[in-house]
């Protein structure tokens, strides 16, 4: 019966999307995927009242937008203070020890060179995607977010969640896109970050769908179920079906954080996406709360920035 088959197809396609775009381990050939999607589309055309917002057929909305409406972030999207050398990292550690009078664990994550976004899920369904904007107000890019296949339209559990992440363009997609633009005599994008930004600013979601953007999520804001450490929250985000970056490390000593930054500064070119540094956060949410924020950034986190890579001529 149609309703059951539609549910079955949605579940299959969502699983295939997750394995292909998040785990990078396809389960079926593209042709098989396309056939199932076509069958779902035909069934939904025959039974339009059985269409649900989490159906893969709803990823690329119909209309081209006239513009983006403004979103006011319930919790501001703050920027990170920067560290440019080992000394800055040691100062960061000393300030924290001075304030707390106790040791902390540091969580280190790759700083993805993309575009910060904030997603809101209600009852597990994606209801809004917004850019950072000025931190207080961003643009509503929900339509474009839905066109990014690695971003689930429905979470593995029906939770209410606001999650922060970075949308980026993998290096391979960037090279391909610039090759196409060169053949068409169009201006080239300077780097994957600009290409991702330019793509998310498109008013036509079909263009976004064609550009192969991806995302990593790294911060939980509003959630019905917060853990008590950043590491645990990252694990929760992953279990809910959101893509998270695999390179996460926890250290007790800032000297080990420094070597981790050094290592990734050397190895960054082996990654299939661009990073511009390492984000270091205090792991315990209680200790984060005690450290609080300055006017514009958390005292419990810092971005270790790599020196800009010389442009490859
Ligand atoms: N501006 C910010 O707060 C952040 C920016 C970024 C970024 N570009 N990449 C990764 C993380 C992370 N893993 O926390 C953060 S946090």
XYZ file of C-alpha atoms and ligand atoms in Angstrom:
329
model
C 0.000 0.000 0.000
C 1.324 3.460 -0.994
C 1.772 4.945 2.510
C 3.889 2.014 3.682
C 5.979 1.981 0.533
C 6.562 5.767 0.803
C 7.733 5.374 4.436
C 9.975 2.484 3.396
C 11.512 4.470 0.499
C 12.119 7.544 2.730
C 13.874 5.416 5.333
C 16.029 3.705 2.709
C 16.990 6.951 0.956
C 17.762 8.713 4.249
C 20.020 5.806 5.239
C 21.753 5.874 1.844
C 22.195 9.679 2.109
C 23.764 9.308 5.563
C 26.187 6.563 4.463
C 27.131 8.390 1.254
C 27.402 11.988 2.488
C 28.263 11.621 6.174
C 30.165 8.353 6.462
C 31.570 8.619 2.935
C 30.758 4.879 2.556
C 28.097 4.446 -0.170
C 25.794 1.446 0.366
C 24.326 1.353 -3.151
C 25.163 2.462 -6.676
C 23.958 5.937 -7.693
C 21.674 4.278 -10.276
C 19.920 2.292 -7.536
C 19.545 5.435 -5.427
C 18.130 7.386 -8.385
C 15.630 4.607 -9.187
C 14.295 4.598 -5.607
C 14.100 8.405 -5.585
C 12.166 8.313 -8.875
C 9.739 5.716 -7.434
C 9.236 7.926 -4.336
C 8.647 11.012 -6.515
C 6.043 9.188 -8.626
C 4.241 7.872 -5.527
C 4.223 11.365 -3.967
C 2.889 12.861 -7.209
C 0.067 10.302 -7.091
C -0.550 10.830 -3.333
C 0.477 14.453 -2.597
C -1.049 14.410 0.898
C 1.530 11.736 1.827
C 4.444 14.163 1.220
C 6.338 15.031 4.447
C 9.032 17.732 4.938
C 11.734 15.109 5.637
C 11.270 13.405 2.272
C 14.436 13.540 0.129
C 12.220 14.892 -2.671
C 11.766 18.065 -0.547
C 15.481 18.884 -0.505
C 15.464 21.113 -3.544
C 12.529 23.499 -3.037
C 10.525 24.673 -6.007
C 10.757 28.417 -6.083
C 13.698 30.782 -6.471
C 13.682 33.154 -3.468
C 13.378 36.951 -3.886
C 15.777 37.473 -0.997
C 16.671 36.143 2.461
C 14.664 37.160 5.505
C 16.462 38.065 8.719
C 16.804 35.679 11.648
C 17.561 36.910 15.168
C 19.738 34.329 16.944
C 18.258 33.417 20.327
C 21.826 32.803 21.529
C 24.347 35.093 19.768
C 26.881 33.398 17.507
C 30.094 34.735 19.011
C 33.490 34.860 17.370
C 36.569 33.240 18.879
C 39.595 35.061 20.269
C 42.733 34.183 18.303
C 46.059 32.698 19.317
C 48.889 33.140 16.809
C 51.711 31.316 18.554
C 52.575 28.949 21.401
C 52.927 31.821 23.850
C 49.338 32.903 23.231
C 48.196 29.350 24.007
C 50.201 29.279 27.250
C 48.695 32.642 28.227
C 45.223 31.215 27.511
C 45.967 28.253 29.805
C 47.400 30.471 32.565
C 44.399 32.826 32.504
C 42.064 29.852 32.874
C 44.067 28.365 35.762
C 44.163 31.753 37.480
C 40.380 32.127 37.209
C 39.381 28.586 38.138
C 42.212 27.617 40.479
C 41.963 24.093 39.101
C 43.059 22.097 36.067
C 40.908 21.705 32.935
C 40.747 19.282 30.004
C 41.164 20.867 26.555
C 39.166 19.604 23.548
C 40.923 20.310 20.228
C 39.028 20.360 16.932
C 40.000 21.350 13.396
C 38.916 24.889 12.523
C 36.998 24.345 9.272
C 37.481 27.143 6.752
C 33.873 27.593 5.701
C 30.772 29.460 6.776
C 29.262 29.291 10.251
C 25.586 28.278 10.318
C 23.020 27.633 12.995
C 20.324 24.972 12.514
C 17.135 24.536 14.520
C 15.459 21.136 14.739
C 12.035 20.776 16.360
C 10.824 17.309 17.210
C 13.785 16.104 15.182
C 12.688 17.942 12.019
C 14.885 20.630 10.420
C 12.889 23.871 10.665
C 15.458 26.638 10.166
C 18.972 27.244 8.892
C 20.660 30.617 9.311
C 24.002 32.267 8.621
C 26.012 33.836 11.443
C 25.564 37.359 10.045
C 26.818 39.833 12.664
C 26.380 37.283 15.418
C 23.024 38.717 16.513
C 21.186 38.696 13.166
C 21.755 36.298 10.304
C 20.031 35.393 7.044
C 17.409 32.686 6.780
C 18.964 30.183 4.346
C 16.731 27.227 5.271
C 15.973 26.440 1.612
C 19.670 26.295 0.757
C 20.572 24.282 3.855
C 17.997 21.655 2.811
C 19.772 21.318 -0.542
C 22.981 20.129 1.202
C 22.657 16.328 1.154
C 24.950 15.728 4.142
C 22.595 17.719 6.370
C 19.744 15.480 7.632
C 16.170 16.773 7.221
C 15.218 14.583 10.195
C 17.340 13.551 13.201
C 17.602 9.989 14.509
C 15.496 11.019 17.539
C 12.656 13.593 17.804
C 14.631 16.137 19.874
C 14.486 19.945 19.951
C 17.988 21.157 19.168
C 19.870 24.236 18.056
C 23.204 23.172 16.617
C 26.097 25.234 15.222
C 28.415 24.132 12.494
C 30.417 25.070 9.455
C 29.285 24.639 5.842
C 32.267 24.096 3.549
C 33.162 23.062 0.012
C 35.512 20.042 -0.242
C 38.725 20.804 -2.145
C 37.791 18.385 -4.981
C 34.413 20.093 -5.519
C 36.115 23.491 -5.478
C 38.615 22.480 -8.174
C 35.812 20.964 -10.310
C 33.619 24.051 -9.928
C 36.434 26.416 -10.941
C 37.266 24.217 -13.924
C 33.628 24.442 -15.092
C 33.598 28.202 -14.549
C 36.825 28.607 -16.468
C 35.342 26.639 -19.413
C 32.305 28.940 -19.313
C 34.493 32.039 -19.039
C 33.007 32.842 -15.626
C 35.060 34.439 -12.820
C 36.809 31.865 -10.597
C 36.369 31.576 -6.825
C 39.543 32.468 -4.920
C 39.225 29.634 -2.402
C 36.741 26.995 -1.128
C 35.501 29.309 1.604
C 34.471 31.990 -0.889
C 32.919 29.322 -3.118
C 30.846 28.034 -0.177
C 29.811 31.574 0.804
C 28.900 32.462 -2.768
C 26.875 29.260 -3.093
C 24.899 29.762 0.143
C 24.027 33.280 -1.067
C 22.332 31.821 -4.172
C 18.581 32.450 -4.267
C 18.019 29.329 -6.372
C 18.361 26.133 -4.264
C 18.971 24.119 -7.464
C 22.348 25.846 -7.812
C 23.183 24.990 -4.188
C 22.236 21.349 -4.809
C 24.603 21.217 -7.803
C 27.630 22.578 -5.862
C 28.268 19.608 -3.508
C 28.583 21.533 -0.232
C 29.136 19.684 3.036
C 29.072 20.517 6.743
C 30.520 19.612 10.130
C 28.615 20.363 13.343
C 30.410 21.207 16.554
C 28.280 23.084 19.026
C 24.981 22.471 20.778
C 23.046 25.506 21.973
C 19.429 24.840 22.868
C 18.783 21.205 23.496
C 16.450 19.134 25.588
C 19.414 16.962 26.454
C 22.771 18.610 27.114
C 25.584 16.466 28.420
C 28.054 17.935 30.916
C 31.090 18.000 28.636
C 31.691 19.342 25.158
C 33.039 15.962 24.079
C 29.797 14.245 25.150
C 27.740 16.831 23.271
C 29.785 16.209 20.125
C 29.055 12.488 20.514
C 25.324 13.232 20.930
C 25.324 15.415 17.810
C 26.926 12.548 15.878
C 24.451 9.967 17.227
C 21.578 12.187 16.092
C 22.828 11.808 12.510
C 24.607 15.138 12.063
C 28.059 15.042 10.450
C 30.874 15.748 12.931
C 34.584 16.006 12.260
C 36.511 12.831 13.182
C 39.654 14.675 14.320
C 38.850 15.506 17.938
C 41.494 15.186 20.669
C 41.397 15.816 24.422
C 44.474 16.817 26.437
C 45.212 17.614 30.079
C 48.291 19.727 29.332
C 48.561 22.840 27.105
C 51.970 21.559 25.913
C 50.158 18.626 24.272
C 47.663 21.053 22.716
C 50.613 22.966 21.279
C 52.078 19.830 19.677
C 48.630 18.921 18.300
C 48.423 22.363 16.642
C 51.939 21.949 15.270
C 51.107 18.514 13.852
C 48.000 19.750 12.027
C 49.784 22.821 10.761
C 52.114 20.388 8.998
C 49.454 17.880 7.931
C 46.612 20.224 6.913
C 47.221 19.623 3.171
C 46.406 15.931 3.589
C 42.768 16.821 4.430
C 40.043 16.841 1.723
C 38.819 20.238 3.001
C 40.526 23.443 4.101
C 41.173 24.334 7.730
C 42.623 27.610 9.012
C 43.596 26.511 12.492
C 42.593 24.533 15.556
C 39.763 25.378 17.972
C 40.599 24.673 21.611
C 37.817 24.549 24.211
C 37.576 23.741 27.894
C 35.756 20.382 27.944
C 33.662 20.750 31.125
C 30.474 22.777 30.607
C 30.490 23.711 34.314
C 33.999 25.149 33.979
C 32.919 26.916 30.754
C 30.066 28.532 32.680
C 32.419 29.700 35.449
C 34.771 31.218 32.838
C 31.966 32.974 30.945
C 32.390 35.407 28.060
C 34.074 38.721 27.285
C 32.007 41.243 25.288
C 32.548 39.308 22.092
C 33.941 35.847 22.743
C 34.060 32.965 25.224
C 36.890 32.894 27.786
C 36.801 29.101 27.614
C 37.760 28.789 23.941
C 40.402 30.107 21.558
C 41.256 29.688 17.884
C 44.867 28.842 17.144
C 45.315 30.334 13.660
C 47.792 28.930 11.155
C 49.749 31.586 9.226
C 47.920 32.161 5.886
C 49.002 29.652 3.244
C 50.869 31.335 0.407
C 48.602 31.327 -2.647
C 49.624 28.568 -5.049
C 50.349 30.493 -8.252
N 33.446 30.996 15.654
C 33.339 29.859 16.350
O 32.845 29.812 17.464
C 33.835 28.592 15.723
C 34.282 28.426 14.436
C 34.654 27.094 14.149
C 35.136 26.553 12.928
N 35.295 27.356 11.834
N 35.428 25.245 12.808
C 35.291 24.406 13.869
C 34.833 24.886 15.096
C 34.703 23.951 16.237
N 34.968 22.672 16.014
O 34.339 24.378 17.317
C 34.512 26.240 15.230
S 33.878 27.105 16.586
